[in-house]
Tab-separated table of C-alpha atoms in Angstrom:
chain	number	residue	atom	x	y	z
A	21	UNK	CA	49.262	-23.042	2.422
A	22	UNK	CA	47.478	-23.088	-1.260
A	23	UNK	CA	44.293	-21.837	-1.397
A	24	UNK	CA	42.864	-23.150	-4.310
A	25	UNK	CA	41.572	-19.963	-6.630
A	26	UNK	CA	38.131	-21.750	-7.669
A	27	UNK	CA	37.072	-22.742	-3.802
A	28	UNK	CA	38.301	-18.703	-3.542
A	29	UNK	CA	35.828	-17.429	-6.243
A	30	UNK	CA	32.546	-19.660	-4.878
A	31	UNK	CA	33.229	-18.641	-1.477
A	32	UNK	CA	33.160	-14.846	-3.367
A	33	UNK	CA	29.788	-16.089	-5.310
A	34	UNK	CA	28.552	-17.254	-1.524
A	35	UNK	CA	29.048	-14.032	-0.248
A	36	UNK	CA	27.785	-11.905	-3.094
A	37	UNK	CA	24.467	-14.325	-2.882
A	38	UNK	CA	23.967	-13.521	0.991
A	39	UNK	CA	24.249	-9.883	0.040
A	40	UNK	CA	21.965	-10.348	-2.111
A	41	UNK	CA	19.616	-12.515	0.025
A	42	UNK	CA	19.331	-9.332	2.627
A	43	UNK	CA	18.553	-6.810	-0.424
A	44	UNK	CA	15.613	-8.725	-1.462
A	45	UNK	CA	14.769	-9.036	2.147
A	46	UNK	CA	14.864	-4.955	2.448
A	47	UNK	CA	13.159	-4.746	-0.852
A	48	UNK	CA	10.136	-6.970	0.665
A	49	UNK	CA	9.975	-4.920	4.432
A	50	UNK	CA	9.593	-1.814	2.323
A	51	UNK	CA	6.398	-2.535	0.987
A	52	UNK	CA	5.489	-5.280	3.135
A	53	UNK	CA	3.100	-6.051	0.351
A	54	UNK	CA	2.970	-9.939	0.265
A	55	UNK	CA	4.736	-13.243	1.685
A	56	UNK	CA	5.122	-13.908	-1.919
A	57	UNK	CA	7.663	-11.658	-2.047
A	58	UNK	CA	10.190	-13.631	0.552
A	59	UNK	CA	9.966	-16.404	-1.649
A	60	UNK	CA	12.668	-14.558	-3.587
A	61	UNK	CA	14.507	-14.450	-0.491
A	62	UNK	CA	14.454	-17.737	0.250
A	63	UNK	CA	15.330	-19.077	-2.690
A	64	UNK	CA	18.578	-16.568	-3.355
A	65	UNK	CA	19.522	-17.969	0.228
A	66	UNK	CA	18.730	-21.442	-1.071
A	67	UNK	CA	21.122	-20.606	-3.792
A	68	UNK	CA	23.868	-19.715	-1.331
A	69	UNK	CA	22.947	-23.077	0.667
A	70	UNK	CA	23.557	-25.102	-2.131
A	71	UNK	CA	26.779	-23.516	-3.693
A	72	UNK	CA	28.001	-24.376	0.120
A	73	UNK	CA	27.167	-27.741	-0.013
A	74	UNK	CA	28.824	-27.691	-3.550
A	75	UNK	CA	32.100	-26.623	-2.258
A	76	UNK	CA	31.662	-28.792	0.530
A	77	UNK	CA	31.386	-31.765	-1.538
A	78	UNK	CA	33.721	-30.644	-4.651
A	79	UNK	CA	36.782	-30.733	-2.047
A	80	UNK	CA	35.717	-33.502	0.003
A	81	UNK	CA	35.299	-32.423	3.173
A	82	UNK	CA	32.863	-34.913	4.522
A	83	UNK	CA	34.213	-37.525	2.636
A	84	UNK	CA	31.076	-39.954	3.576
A	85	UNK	CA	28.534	-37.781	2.544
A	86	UNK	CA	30.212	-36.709	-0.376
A	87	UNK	CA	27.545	-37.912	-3.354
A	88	UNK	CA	24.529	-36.743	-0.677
A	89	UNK	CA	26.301	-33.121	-0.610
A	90	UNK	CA	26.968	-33.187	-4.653
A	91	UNK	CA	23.491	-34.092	-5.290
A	92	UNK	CA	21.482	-31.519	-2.712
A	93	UNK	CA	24.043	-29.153	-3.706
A	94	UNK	CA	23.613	-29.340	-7.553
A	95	UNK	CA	20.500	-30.532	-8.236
A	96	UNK	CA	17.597	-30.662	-5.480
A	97	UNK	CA	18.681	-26.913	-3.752
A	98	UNK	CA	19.046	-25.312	-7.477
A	99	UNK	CA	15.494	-26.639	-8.226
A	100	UNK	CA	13.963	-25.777	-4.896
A	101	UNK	CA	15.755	-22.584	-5.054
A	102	UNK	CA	14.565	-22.077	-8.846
A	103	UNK	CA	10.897	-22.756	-7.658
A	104	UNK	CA	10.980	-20.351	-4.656
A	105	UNK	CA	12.326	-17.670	-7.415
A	106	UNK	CA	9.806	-17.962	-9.667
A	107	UNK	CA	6.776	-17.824	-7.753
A	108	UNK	CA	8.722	-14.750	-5.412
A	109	UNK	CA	9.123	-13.003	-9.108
A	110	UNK	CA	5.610	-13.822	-10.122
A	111	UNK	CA	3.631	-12.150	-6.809
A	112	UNK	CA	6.448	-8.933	-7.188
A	113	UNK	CA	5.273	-9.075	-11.290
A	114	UNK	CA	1.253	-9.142	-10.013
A	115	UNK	CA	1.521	-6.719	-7.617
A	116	UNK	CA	3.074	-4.370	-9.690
A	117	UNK	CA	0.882	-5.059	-12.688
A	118	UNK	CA	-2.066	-4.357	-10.161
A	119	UNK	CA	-0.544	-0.861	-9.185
A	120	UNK	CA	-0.463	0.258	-12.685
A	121	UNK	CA	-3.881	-0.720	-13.004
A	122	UNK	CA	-4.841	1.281	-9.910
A	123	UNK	CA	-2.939	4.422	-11.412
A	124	UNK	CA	-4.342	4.153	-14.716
A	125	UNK	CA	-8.087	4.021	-13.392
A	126	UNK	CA	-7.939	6.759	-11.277
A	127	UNK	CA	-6.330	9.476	-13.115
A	128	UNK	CA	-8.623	8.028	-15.844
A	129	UNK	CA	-11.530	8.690	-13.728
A	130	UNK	CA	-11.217	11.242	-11.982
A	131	UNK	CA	-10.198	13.122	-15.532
A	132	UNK	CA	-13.942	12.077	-16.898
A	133	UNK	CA	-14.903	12.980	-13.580
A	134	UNK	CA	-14.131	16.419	-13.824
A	135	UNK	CA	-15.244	16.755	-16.892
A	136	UNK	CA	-18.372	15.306	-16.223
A	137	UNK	CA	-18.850	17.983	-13.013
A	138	UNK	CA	-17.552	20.604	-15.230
A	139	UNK	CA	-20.449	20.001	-17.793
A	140	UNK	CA	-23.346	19.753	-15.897
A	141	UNK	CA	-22.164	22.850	-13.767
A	142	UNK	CA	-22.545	24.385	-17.218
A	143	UNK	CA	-25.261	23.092	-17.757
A	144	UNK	CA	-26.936	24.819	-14.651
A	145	UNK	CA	-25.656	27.915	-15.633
A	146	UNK	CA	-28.492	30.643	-17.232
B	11	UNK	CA	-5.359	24.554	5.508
B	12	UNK	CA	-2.499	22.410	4.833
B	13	UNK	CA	-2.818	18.840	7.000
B	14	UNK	CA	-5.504	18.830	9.597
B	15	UNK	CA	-6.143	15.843	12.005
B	16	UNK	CA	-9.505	15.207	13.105
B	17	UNK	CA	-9.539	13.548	16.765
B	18	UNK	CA	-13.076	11.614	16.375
B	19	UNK	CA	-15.643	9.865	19.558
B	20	UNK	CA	-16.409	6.344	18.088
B	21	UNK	CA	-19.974	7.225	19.716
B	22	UNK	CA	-22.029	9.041	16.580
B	23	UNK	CA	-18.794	8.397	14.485
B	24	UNK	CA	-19.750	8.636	11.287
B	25	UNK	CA	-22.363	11.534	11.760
B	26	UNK	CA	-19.678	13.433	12.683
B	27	UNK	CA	-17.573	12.450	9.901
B	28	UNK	CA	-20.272	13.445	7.496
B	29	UNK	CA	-20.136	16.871	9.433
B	30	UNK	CA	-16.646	17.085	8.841
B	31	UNK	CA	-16.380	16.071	5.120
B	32	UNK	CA	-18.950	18.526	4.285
B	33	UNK	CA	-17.665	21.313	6.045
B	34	UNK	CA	-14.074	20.639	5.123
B	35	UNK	CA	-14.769	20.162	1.076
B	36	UNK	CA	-16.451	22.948	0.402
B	37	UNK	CA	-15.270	24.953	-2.576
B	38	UNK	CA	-12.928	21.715	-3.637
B	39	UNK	CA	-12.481	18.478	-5.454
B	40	UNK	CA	-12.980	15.839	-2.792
B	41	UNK	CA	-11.012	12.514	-2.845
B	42	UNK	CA	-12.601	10.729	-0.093
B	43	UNK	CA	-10.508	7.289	0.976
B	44	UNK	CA	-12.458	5.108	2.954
B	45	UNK	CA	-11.710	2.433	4.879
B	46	UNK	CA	-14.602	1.695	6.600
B	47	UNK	CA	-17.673	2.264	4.959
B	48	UNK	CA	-18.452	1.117	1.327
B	49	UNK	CA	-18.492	4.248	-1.067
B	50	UNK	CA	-22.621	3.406	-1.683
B	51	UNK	CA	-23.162	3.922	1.973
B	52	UNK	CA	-20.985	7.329	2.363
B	53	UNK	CA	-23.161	8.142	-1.472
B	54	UNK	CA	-26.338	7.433	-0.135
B	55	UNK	CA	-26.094	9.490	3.453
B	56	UNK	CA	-24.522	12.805	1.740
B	57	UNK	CA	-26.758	12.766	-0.759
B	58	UNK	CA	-29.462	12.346	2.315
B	59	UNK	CA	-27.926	15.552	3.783
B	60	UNK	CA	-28.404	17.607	0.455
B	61	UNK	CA	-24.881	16.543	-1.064
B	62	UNK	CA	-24.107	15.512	-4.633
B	63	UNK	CA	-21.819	12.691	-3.789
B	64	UNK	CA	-21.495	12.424	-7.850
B	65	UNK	CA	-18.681	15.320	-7.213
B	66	UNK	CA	-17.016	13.370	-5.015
B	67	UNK	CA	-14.168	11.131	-6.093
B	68	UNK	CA	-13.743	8.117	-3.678
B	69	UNK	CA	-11.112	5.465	-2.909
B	70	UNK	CA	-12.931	2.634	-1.566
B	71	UNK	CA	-11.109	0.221	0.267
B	72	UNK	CA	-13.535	-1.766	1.402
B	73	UNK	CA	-16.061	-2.065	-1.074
B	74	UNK	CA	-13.772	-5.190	-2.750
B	75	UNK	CA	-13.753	-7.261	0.338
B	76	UNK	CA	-17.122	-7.713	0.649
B	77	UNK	CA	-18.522	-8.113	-3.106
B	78	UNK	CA	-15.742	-9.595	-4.244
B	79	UNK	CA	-13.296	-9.236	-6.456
B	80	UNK	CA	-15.421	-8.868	-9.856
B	81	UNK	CA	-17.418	-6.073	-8.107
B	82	UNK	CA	-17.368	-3.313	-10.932
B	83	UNK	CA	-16.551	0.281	-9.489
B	84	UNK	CA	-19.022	3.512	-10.538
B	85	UNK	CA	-17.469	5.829	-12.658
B	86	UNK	CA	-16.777	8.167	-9.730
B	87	UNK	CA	-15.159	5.313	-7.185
B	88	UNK	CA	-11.851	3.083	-7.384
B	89	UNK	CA	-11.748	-0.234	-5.462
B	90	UNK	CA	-8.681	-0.852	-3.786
B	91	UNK	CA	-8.123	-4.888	-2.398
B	92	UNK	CA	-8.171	-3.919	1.086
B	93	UNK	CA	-7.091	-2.169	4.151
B	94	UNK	CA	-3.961	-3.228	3.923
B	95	UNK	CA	-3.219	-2.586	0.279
B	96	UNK	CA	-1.486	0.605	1.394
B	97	UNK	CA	0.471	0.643	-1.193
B	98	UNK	CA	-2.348	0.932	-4.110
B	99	UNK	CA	-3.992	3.632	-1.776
B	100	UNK	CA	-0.979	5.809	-1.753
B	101	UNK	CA	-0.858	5.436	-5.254
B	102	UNK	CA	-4.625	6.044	-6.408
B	103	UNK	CA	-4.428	9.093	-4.066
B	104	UNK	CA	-1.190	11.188	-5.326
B	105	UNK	CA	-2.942	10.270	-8.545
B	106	UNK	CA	-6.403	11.530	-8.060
B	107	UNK	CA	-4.575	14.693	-6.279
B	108	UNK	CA	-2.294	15.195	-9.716
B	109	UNK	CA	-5.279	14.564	-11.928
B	110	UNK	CA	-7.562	16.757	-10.613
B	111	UNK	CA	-7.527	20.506	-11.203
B	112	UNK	CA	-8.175	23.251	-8.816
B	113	UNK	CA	-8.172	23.082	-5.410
B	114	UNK	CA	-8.271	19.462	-3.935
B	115	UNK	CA	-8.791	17.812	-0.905
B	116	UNK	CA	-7.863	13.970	0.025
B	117	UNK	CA	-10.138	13.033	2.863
B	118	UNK	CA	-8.654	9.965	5.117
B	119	UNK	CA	-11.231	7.940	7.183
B	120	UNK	CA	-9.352	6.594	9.306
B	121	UNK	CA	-5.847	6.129	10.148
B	122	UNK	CA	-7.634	3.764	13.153
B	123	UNK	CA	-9.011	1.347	10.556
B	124	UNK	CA	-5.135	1.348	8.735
B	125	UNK	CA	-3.431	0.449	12.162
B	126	UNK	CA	-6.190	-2.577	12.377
B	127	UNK	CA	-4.809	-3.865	8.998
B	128	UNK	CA	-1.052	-3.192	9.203
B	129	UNK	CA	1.671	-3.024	11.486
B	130	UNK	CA	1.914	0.350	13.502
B	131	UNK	CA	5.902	0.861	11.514
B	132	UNK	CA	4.110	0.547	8.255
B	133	UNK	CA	1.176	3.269	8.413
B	134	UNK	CA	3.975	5.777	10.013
B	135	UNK	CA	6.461	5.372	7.208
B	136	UNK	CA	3.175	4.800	4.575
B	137	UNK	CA	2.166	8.671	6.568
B	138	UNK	CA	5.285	10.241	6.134
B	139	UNK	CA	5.348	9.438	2.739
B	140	UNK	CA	1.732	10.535	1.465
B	141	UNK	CA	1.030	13.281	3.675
B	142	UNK	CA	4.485	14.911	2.740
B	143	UNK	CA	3.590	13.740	-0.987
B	144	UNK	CA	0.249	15.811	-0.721
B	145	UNK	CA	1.750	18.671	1.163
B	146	UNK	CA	4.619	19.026	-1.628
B	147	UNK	CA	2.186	18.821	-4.259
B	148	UNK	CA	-0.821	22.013	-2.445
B	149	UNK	CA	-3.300	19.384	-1.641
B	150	UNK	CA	-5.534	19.658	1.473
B	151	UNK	CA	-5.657	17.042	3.931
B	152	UNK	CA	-7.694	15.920	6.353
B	153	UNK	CA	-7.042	12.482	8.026
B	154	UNK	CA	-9.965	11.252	10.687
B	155	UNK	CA	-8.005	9.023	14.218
B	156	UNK	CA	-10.447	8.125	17.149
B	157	UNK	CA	-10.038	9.731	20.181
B	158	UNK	CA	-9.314	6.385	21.798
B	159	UNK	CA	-5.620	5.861	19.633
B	160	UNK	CA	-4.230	9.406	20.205
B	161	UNK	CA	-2.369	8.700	22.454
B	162	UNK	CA	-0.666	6.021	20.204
B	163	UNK	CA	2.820	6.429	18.926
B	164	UNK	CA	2.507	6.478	15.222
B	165	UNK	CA	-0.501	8.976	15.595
B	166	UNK	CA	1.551	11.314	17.557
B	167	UNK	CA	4.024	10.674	14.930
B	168	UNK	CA	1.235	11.808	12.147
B	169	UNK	CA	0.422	14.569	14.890
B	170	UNK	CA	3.764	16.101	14.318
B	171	UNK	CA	3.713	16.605	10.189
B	172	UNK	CA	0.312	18.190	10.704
B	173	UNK	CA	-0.509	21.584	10.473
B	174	UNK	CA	-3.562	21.964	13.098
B	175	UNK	CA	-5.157	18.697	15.100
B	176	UNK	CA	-9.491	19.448	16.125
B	177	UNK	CA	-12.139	17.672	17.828
C-alpha cells in the first residue's frame, strides 16, 4: 500500500499541533491566571481541527462533503482559530505587562521607603 | 524565627492580629500582605495602638476591589487586583523582601481569605513556592489560618514547611 508522503507530513503537523495544544494547556494550569489564557488552547486545537478536515477533504474521503470540509478546513477554522490566538496572546501579553508593573512599584517603593524611615530616624537622633 | 503559622479564633480576629503583627515585627522591616482589610484600616488601628504604620510596607489586596481600579496607592502600599491575583502577590513580596535591607519580615493575613479566592491546589503549590522563596532568601514569615481550616489539607500541607505553628 502507498502512503502518500504529504497526507504523512500533515498527519506529523496534526500531531505536533496536539502536542502543542496540551503545552499551552500546562502553561495556563500553572498560573491559573485567566480564561484568557485557554483561548490559546483552543485555537492551537482549532488549528489541528482544521488541518484534519483539510486532509479529510484534500483526499476525498467523504466525497459529498468534500467543498464543506475544504472550506471549514481552510478558511472558517484558520480564522476562528486565528481569533482565539490572538486574544489568548493578548490576556498572556497583559498579564505579564501587569506583573512587571507590580515588580517595578514595589522594589521602587519600598527603596524610597527605606530611605524615607532611614531619614527621619536620623532625624530623631540628638 | 524562620516560618511561623499563626492558628487564629475568627471571634476578636483582627485584635489579635494586631497583637501579633506588633509583637512579631519588632526590630524589622514589615511587609504586611493583606487580604482582608484595606491597608487605611490596618494604618489607622496601629497607629491607634502607638504604631507608625508609615514603617510598614503593605501589599494590599483588597484595597483595588473596592475603589476601583484608578485608586492611587500611598507611597508606602502596593495594590494588587485581588485575592486571587496570586501571582502579582508572590511577586510584589520576593520583591519587597529583596529590596529591603536588614532584617525583614513578610506578614500573611490570611491563607483563609486565599483558599476563598482560589482553588485549594493553587494556594499549596503558590505556598510552596513563596514560603521556600522567603526561607532561601533569610526572610521571616509569619502567615495568619483560622482555627476553623486547620484541619484542611493544604494548611497541613503549609503546616509541614513551617518552622513552629502558635495560637
Amino acid at each position: 500500500m502507498n502512503i502518500d508522503p504529504n497526507a504523512s507530513l500533515l498527519l506529523v503537523a496534526v500531531a505536533i499541533q496536539i502536542v502543542a495544544a496540551y503545552f499551552s494547556f500546562v502553561i495556563f494550569r500553572f498560573n491559573r491566571l485567566s480564561t484568557n489564557w485557554l483561548a490559546l488552547t483552543w485555537g492551537i486545537m482549532f488549528i489541528a481541527l482544521g488541518t484534519t478536515l483539510s486532509i479529510l477533504a484534500e483526499y476525498d474521503t467523504v466525497p459529498a462533503f468534500t467543498r464543506e470540509l475544504l472550506f471549514t478546513g481552510q478558511i472558517a477554522i484558520p480564522i476562528l482559530a486565528s481569533l482565539l490566538m490572538a486574544f489568548g496572546l493578548w490576556g498572556m501579553k497583559k498579564n505579564f505587562e501587569y506583573f512587571e508593573v507590580v515588580e517595578k512599584e514595589a522594589t521602587t517603593k519600598v527603596r524610597s521607603l527605606e530611605v524615607m524611615v532611614g531619614s527621619k530616624g536620623k532625624k530623631g537622633k540628638k | 524565627m524562620g516560618i511561623t503559622i499563626y492558628s487564629v479564633n475568627p471571634t476578636n480576629y483582627f485584635g489579635r492580629v494586631i497583637e501579633i503583627f506588633k509583637h512579631e515585627s519588632m526590630g524589622t522591616v514589615p511587609i504586611y500582605i493583606t487580604l482582608n482589610k484595606p491597608y487605611i484600616e490596618i494604618a489607622n488601628v496601629l497607629r491607634s495602638h502607638g504604631f507608625h504604620p508609615e514603617r510598614v510596607f503593605f501589599i494590599d489586596c483588597i484595597s483595588k476591589q473596592v475603589l476601583g481600579h484608578n485608586a492611587a496607592a500611598p507611597p508606602n502600599c502596593i495594590f494588587v487586583d485581588s485575592p486571587g491575583s496570586i501571582t502579582a502577590i508572590g511577586i510584589s513580596a520576593t520583591q519587597a523582601a529583596k529590596a529591603a535591607g536588614g532584617k525583614k519580615l513578610i506578614f500573611i493575613d490570611s491563607i483563609s481569605t486565599m483558599l476563598m479566592y482560589n482553588d485549594a491546589a493553587v494556594v499549596g503549590s503558590f505556598c510552596n513556592f513563596l514560603l521556600s522563596r522567603l526561607r532561601a532568601m533569610g526572610v521571616d514569615t509569619v502567615v495568619l489560618v483560622l482555627e476553623s481550616d486547620f484541619e484542611k489539607g493544604v494548611v497541613k500541607h503549609i503546616e509541614s514547611l513551617a518552622d513552629e505553628v502558635k495560637k
